mmCIF file with all atom_site columns, N, CA and C in Angstrom:
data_model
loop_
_atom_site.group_PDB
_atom_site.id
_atom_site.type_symbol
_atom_site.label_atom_id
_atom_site.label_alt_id
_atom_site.label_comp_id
_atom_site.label_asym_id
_atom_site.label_entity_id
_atom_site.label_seq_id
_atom_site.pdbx_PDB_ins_code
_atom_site.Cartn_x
_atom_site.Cartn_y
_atom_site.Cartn_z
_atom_site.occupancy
_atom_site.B_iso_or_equiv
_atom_site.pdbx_formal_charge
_atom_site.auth_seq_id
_atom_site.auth_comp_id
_atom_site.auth_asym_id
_atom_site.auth_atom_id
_atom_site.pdbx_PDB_model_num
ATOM 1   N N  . UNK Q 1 1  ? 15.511  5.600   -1.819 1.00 0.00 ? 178 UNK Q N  1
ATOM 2   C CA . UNK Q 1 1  ? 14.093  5.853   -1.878 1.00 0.00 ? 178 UNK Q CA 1
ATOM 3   C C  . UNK Q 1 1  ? 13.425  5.016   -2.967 1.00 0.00 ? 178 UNK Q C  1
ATOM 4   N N  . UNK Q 1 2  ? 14.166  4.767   -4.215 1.00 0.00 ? 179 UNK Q N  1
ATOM 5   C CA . UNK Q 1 2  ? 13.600  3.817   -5.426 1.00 0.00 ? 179 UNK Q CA 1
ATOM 6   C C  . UNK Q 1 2  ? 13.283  2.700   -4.641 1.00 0.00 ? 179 UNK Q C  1
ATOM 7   N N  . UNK Q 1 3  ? 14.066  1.919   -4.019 1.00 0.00 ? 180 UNK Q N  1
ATOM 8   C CA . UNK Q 1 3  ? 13.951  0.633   -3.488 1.00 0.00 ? 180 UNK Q CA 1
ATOM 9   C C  . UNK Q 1 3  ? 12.553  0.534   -2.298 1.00 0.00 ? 180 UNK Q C  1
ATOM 10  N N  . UNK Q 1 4  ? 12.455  1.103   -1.562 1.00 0.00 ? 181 UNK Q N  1
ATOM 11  C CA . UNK Q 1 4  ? 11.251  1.425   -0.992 1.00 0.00 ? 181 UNK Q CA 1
ATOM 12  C C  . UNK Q 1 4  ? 9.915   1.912   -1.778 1.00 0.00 ? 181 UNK Q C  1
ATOM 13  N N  . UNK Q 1 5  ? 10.071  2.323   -2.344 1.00 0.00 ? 182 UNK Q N  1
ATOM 14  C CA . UNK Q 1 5  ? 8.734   2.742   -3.350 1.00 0.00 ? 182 UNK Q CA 1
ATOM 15  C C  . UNK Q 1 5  ? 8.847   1.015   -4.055 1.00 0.00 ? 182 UNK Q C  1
ATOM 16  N N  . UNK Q 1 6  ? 9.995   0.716   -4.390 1.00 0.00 ? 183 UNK Q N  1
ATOM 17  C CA . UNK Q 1 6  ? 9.324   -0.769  -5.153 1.00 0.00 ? 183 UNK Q CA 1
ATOM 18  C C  . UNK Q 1 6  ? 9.023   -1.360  -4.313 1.00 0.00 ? 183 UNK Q C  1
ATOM 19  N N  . UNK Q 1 7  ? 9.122   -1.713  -3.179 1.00 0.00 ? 184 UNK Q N  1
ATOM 20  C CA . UNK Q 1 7  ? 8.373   -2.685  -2.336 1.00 0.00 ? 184 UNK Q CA 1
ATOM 21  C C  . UNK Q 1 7  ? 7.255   -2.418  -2.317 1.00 0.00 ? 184 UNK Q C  1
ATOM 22  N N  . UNK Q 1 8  ? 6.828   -0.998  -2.112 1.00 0.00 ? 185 UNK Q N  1
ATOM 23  C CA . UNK Q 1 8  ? 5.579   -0.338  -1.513 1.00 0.00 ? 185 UNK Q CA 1
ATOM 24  C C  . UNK Q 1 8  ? 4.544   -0.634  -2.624 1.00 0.00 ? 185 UNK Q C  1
ATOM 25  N N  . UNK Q 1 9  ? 5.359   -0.529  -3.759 1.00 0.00 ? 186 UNK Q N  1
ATOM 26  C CA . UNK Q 1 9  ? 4.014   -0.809  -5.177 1.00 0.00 ? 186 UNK Q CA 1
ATOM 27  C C  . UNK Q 1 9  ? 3.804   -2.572  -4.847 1.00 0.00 ? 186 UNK Q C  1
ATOM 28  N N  . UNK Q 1 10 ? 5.070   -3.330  -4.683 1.00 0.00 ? 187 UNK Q N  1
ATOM 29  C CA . UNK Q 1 10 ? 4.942   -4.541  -4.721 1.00 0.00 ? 187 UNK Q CA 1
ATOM 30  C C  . UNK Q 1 10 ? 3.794   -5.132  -3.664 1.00 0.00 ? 187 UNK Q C  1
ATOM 31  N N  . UNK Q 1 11 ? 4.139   -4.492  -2.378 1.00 0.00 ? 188 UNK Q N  1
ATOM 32  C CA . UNK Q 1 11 ? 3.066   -5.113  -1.473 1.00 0.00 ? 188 UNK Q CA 1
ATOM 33  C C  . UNK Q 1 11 ? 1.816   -4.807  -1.840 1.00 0.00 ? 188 UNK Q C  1
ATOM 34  N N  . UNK Q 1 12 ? 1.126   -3.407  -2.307 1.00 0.00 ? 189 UNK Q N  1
ATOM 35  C CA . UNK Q 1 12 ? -0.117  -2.668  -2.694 1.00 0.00 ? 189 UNK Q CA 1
ATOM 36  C C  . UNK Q 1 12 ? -0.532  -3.869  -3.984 1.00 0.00 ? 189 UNK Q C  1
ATOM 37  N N  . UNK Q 1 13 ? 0.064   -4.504  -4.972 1.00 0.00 ? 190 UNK Q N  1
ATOM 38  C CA . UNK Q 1 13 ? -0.058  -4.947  -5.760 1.00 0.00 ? 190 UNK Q CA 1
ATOM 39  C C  . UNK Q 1 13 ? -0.837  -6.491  -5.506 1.00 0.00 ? 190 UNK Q C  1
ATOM 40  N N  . UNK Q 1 14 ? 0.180   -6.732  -4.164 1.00 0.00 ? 191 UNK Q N  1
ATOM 41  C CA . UNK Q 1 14 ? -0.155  -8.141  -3.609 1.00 0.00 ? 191 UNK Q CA 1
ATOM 42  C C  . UNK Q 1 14 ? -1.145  -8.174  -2.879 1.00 0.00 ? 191 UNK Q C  1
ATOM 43  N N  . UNK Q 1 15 ? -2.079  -7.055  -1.882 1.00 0.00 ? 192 UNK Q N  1
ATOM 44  C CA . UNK Q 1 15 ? -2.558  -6.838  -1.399 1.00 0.00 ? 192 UNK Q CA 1
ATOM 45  C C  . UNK Q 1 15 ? -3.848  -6.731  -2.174 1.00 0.00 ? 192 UNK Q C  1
ATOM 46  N N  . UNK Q 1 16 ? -4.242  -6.315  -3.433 1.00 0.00 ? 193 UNK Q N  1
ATOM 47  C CA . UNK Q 1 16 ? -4.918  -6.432  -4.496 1.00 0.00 ? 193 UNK Q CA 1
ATOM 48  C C  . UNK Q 1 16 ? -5.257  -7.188  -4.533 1.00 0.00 ? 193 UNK Q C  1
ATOM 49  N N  . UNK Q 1 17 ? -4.196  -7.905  -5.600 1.00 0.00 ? 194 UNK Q N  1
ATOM 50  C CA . UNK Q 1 17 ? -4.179  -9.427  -6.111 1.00 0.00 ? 194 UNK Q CA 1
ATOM 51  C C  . UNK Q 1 17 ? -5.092  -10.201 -5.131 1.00 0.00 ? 194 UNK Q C  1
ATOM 52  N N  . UNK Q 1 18 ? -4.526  -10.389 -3.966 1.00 0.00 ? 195 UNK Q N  1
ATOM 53  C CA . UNK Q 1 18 ? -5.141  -10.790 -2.925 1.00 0.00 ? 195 UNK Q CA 1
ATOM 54  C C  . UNK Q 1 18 ? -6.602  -11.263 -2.564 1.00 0.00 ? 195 UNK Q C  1
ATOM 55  N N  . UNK Q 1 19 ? -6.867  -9.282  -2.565 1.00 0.00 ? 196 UNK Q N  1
ATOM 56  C CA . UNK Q 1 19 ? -8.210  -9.106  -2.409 1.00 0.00 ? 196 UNK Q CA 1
ATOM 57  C C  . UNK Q 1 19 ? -9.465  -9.806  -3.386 1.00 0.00 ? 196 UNK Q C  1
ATOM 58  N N  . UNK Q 1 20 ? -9.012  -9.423  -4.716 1.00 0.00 ? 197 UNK Q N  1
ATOM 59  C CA . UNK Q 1 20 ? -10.217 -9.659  -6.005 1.00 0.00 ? 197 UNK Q CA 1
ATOM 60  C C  . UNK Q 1 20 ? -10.381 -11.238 -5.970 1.00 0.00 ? 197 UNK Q C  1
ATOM 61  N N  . UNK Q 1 21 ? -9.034  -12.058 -5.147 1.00 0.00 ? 198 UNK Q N  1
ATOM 62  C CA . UNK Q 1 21 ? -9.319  -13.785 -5.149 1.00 0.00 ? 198 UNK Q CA 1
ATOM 63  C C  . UNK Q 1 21 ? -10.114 -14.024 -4.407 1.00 0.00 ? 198 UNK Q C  1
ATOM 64  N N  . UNK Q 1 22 ? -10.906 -13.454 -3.454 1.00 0.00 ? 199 UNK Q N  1
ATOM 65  C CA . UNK Q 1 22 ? -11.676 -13.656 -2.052 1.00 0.00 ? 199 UNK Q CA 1
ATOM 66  C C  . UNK Q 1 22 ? -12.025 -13.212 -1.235 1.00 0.00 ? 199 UNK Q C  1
ATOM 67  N N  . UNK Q 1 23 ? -11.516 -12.183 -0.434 1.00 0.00 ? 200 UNK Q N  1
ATOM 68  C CA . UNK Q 1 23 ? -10.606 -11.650 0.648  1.00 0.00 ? 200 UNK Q CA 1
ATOM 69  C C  . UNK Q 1 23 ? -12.343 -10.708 0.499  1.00 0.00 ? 200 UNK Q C  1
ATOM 70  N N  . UNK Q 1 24 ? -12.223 -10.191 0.065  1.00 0.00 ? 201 UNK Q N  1
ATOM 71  C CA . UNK Q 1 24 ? -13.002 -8.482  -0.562 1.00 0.00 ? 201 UNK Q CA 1
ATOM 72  C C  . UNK Q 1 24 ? -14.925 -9.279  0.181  1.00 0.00 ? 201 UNK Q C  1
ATOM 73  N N  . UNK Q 1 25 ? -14.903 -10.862 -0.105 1.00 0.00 ? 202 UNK Q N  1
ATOM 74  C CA . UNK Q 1 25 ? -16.509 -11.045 -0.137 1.00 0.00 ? 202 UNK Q CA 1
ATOM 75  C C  . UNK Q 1 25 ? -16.147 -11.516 1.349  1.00 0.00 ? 202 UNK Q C  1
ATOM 76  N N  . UNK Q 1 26 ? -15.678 -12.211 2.363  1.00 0.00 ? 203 UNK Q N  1
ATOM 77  C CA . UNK Q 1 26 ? -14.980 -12.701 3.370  1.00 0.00 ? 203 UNK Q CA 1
ATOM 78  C C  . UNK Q 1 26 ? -14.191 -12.184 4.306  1.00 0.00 ? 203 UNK Q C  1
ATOM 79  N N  . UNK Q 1 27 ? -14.110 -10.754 4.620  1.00 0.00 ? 204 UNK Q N  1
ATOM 80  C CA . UNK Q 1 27 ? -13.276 -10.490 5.371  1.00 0.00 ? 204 UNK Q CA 1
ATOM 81  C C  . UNK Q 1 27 ? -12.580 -10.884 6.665  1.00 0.00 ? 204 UNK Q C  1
ATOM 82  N N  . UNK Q 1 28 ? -11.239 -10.895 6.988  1.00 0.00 ? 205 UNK Q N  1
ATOM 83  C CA . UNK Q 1 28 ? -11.041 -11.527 8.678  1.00 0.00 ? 205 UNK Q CA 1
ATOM 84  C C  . UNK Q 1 28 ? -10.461 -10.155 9.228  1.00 0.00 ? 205 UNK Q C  1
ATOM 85  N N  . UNK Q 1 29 ? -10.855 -10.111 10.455 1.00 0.00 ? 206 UNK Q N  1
ATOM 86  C CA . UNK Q 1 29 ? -10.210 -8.839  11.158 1.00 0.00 ? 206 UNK Q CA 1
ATOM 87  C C  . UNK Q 1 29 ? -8.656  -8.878  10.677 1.00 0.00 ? 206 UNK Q C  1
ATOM 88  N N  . UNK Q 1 30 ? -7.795  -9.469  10.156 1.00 0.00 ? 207 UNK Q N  1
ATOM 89  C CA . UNK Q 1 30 ? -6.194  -9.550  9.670  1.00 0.00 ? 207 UNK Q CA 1
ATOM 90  C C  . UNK Q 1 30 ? -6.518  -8.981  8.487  1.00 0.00 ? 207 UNK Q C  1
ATOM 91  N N  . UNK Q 1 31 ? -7.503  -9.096  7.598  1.00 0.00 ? 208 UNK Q N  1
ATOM 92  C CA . UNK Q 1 31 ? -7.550  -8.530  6.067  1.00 0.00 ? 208 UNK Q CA 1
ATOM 93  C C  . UNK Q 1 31 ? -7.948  -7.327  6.499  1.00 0.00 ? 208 UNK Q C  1
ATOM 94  N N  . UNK Q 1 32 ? -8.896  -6.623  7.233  1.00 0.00 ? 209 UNK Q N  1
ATOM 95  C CA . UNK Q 1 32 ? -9.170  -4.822  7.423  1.00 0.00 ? 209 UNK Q CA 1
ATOM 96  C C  . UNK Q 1 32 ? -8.000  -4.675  7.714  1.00 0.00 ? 209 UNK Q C  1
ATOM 97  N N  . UNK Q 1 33 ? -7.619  -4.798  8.768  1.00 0.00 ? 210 UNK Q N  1
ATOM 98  C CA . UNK Q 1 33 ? -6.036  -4.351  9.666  1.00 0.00 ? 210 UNK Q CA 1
ATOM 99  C C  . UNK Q 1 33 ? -4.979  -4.026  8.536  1.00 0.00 ? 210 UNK Q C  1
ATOM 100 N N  . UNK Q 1 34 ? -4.807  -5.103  7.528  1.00 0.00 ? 211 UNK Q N  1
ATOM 101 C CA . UNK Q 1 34 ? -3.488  -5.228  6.368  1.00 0.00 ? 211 UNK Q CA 1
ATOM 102 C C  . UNK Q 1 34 ? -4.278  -4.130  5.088  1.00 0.00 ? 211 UNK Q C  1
ATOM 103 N N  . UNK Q 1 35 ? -5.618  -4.122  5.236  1.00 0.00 ? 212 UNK Q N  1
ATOM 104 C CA . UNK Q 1 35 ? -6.119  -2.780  3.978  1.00 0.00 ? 212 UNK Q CA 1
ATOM 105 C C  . UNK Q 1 35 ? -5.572  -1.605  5.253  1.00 0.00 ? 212 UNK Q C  1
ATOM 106 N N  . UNK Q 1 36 ? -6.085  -1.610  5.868  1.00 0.00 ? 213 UNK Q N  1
ATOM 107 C CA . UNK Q 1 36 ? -5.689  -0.457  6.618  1.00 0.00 ? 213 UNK Q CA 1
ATOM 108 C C  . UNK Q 1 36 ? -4.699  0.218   6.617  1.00 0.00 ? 213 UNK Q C  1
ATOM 109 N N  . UNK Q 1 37 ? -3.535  -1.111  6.827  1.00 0.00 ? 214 UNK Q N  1
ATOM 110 C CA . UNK Q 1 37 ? -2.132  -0.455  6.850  1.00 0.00 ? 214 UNK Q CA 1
ATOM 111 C C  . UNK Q 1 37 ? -1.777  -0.340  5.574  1.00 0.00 ? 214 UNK Q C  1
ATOM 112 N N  . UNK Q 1 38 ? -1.659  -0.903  4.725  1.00 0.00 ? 215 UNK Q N  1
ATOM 113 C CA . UNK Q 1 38 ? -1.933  -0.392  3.036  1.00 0.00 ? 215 UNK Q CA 1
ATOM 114 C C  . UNK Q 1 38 ? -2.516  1.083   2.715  1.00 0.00 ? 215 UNK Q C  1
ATOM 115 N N  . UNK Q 1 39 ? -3.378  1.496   3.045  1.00 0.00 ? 216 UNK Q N  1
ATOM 116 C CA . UNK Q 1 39 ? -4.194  2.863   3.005  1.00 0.00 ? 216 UNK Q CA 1
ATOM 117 C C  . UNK Q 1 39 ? -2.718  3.897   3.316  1.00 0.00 ? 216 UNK Q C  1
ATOM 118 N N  . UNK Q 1 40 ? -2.434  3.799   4.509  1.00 0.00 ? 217 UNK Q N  1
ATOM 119 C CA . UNK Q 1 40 ? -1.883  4.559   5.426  1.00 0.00 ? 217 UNK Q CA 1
ATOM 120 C C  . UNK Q 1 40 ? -0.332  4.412   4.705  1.00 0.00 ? 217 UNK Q C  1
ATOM 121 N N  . UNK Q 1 41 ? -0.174  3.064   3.986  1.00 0.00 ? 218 UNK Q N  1
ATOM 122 C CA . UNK Q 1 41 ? 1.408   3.514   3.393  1.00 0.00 ? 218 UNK Q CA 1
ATOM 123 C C  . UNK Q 1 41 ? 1.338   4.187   2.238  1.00 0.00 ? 218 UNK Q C  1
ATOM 124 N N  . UNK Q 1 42 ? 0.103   4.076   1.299  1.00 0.00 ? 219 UNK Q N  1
ATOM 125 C CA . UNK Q 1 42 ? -0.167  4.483   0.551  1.00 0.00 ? 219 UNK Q CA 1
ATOM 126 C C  . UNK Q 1 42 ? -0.176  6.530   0.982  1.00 0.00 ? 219 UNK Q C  1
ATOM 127 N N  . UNK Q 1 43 ? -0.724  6.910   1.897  1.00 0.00 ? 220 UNK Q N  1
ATOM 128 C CA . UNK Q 1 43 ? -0.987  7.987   2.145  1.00 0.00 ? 220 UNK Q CA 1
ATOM 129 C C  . UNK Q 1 43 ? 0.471   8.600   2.147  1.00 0.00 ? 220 UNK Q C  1
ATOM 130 N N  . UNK Q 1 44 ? 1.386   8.038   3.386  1.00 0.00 ? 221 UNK Q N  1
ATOM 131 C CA . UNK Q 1 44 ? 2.845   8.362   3.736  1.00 0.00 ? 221 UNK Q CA 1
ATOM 132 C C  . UNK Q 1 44 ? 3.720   8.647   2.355  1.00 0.00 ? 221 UNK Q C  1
ATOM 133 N N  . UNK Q 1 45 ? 3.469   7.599   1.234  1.00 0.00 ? 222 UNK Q N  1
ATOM 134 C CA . UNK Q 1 45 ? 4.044   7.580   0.227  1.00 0.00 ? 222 UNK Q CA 1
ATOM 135 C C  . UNK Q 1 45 ? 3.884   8.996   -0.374 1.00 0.00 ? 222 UNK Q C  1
ATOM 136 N N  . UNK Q 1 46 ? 2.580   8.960   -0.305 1.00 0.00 ? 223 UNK Q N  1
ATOM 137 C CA . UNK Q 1 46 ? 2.652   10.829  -1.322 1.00 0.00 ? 223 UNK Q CA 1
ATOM 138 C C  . UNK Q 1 46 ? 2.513   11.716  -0.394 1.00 0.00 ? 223 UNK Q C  1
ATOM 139 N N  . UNK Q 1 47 ? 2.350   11.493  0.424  1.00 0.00 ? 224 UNK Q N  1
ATOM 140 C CA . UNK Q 1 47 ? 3.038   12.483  1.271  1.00 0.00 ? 224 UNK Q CA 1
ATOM 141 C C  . UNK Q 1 47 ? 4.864   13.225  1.009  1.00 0.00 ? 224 UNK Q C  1
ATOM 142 N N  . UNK Q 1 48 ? 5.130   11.910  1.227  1.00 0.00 ? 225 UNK Q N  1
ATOM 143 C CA . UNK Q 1 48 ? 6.851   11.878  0.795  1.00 0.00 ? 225 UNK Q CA 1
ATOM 144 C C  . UNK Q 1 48 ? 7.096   12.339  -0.289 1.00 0.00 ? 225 UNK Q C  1
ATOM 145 N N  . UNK Q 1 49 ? 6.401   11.931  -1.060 1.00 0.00 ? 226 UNK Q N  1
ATOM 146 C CA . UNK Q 1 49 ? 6.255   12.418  -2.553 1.00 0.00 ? 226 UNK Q CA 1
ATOM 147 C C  . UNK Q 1 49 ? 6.377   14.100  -2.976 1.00 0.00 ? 226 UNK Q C  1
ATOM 148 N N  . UNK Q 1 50 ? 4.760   14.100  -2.135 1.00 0.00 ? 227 UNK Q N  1
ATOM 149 C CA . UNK Q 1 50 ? 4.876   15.836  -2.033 1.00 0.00 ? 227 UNK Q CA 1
ATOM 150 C C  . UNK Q 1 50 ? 5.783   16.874  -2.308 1.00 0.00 ? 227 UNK Q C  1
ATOM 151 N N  . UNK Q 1 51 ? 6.755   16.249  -0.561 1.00 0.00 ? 228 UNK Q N  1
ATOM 152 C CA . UNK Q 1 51 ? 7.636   17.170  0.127  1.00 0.00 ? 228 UNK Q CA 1
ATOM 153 C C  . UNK Q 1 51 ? 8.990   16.913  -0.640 1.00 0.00 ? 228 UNK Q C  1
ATOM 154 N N  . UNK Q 1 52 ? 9.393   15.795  -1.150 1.00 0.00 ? 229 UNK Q N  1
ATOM 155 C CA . UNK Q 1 52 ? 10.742  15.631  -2.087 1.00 0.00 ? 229 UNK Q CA 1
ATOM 156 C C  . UNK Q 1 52 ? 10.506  16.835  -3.789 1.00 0.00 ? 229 UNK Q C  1
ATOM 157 N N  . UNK Q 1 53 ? 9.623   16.668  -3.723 1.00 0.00 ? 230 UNK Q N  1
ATOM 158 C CA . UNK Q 1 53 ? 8.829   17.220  -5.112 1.00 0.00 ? 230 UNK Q CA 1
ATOM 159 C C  . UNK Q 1 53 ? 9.148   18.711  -4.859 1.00 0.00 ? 230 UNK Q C  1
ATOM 160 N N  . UNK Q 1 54 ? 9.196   19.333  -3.493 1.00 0.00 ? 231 UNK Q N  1
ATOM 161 C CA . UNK Q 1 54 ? 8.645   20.267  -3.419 1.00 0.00 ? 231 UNK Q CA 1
ATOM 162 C C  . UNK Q 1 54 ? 9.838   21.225  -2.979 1.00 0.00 ? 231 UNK Q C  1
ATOM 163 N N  . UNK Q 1 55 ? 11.315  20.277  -2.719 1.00 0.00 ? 232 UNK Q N  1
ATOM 164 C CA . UNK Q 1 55 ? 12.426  20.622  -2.788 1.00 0.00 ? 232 UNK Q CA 1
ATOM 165 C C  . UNK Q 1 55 ? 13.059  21.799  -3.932 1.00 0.00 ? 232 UNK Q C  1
#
């Protein structure tokens, strides 16, 4: 589960990074789609979070 959470920060991070270079004033239907799916891993994550927590 560590190893997956580091990707998950890593991509969210890159996905950022990303954004504040351009992305954010310019959007392409591929940049909503990739925030989108970002949102949604973000959500799953504490979700997961939650329910391990809650063991």
């Amino acid at each position: 589960m560590k190893f997956i959470k580091f990707i998950a920060i890593v991509l969210i991070l890159i996905v950022f990074i990303e954004g504040f270079n351009g992305e954010f004033s310019n959007p392409t239907m591929f940049d909503i789609i990739k925030w989108i799916v970002c949102i949604v891993l973000v959500g799953i994550w504490l979700i997961a979070y939650v329910k391990q927590n809650r063991r």
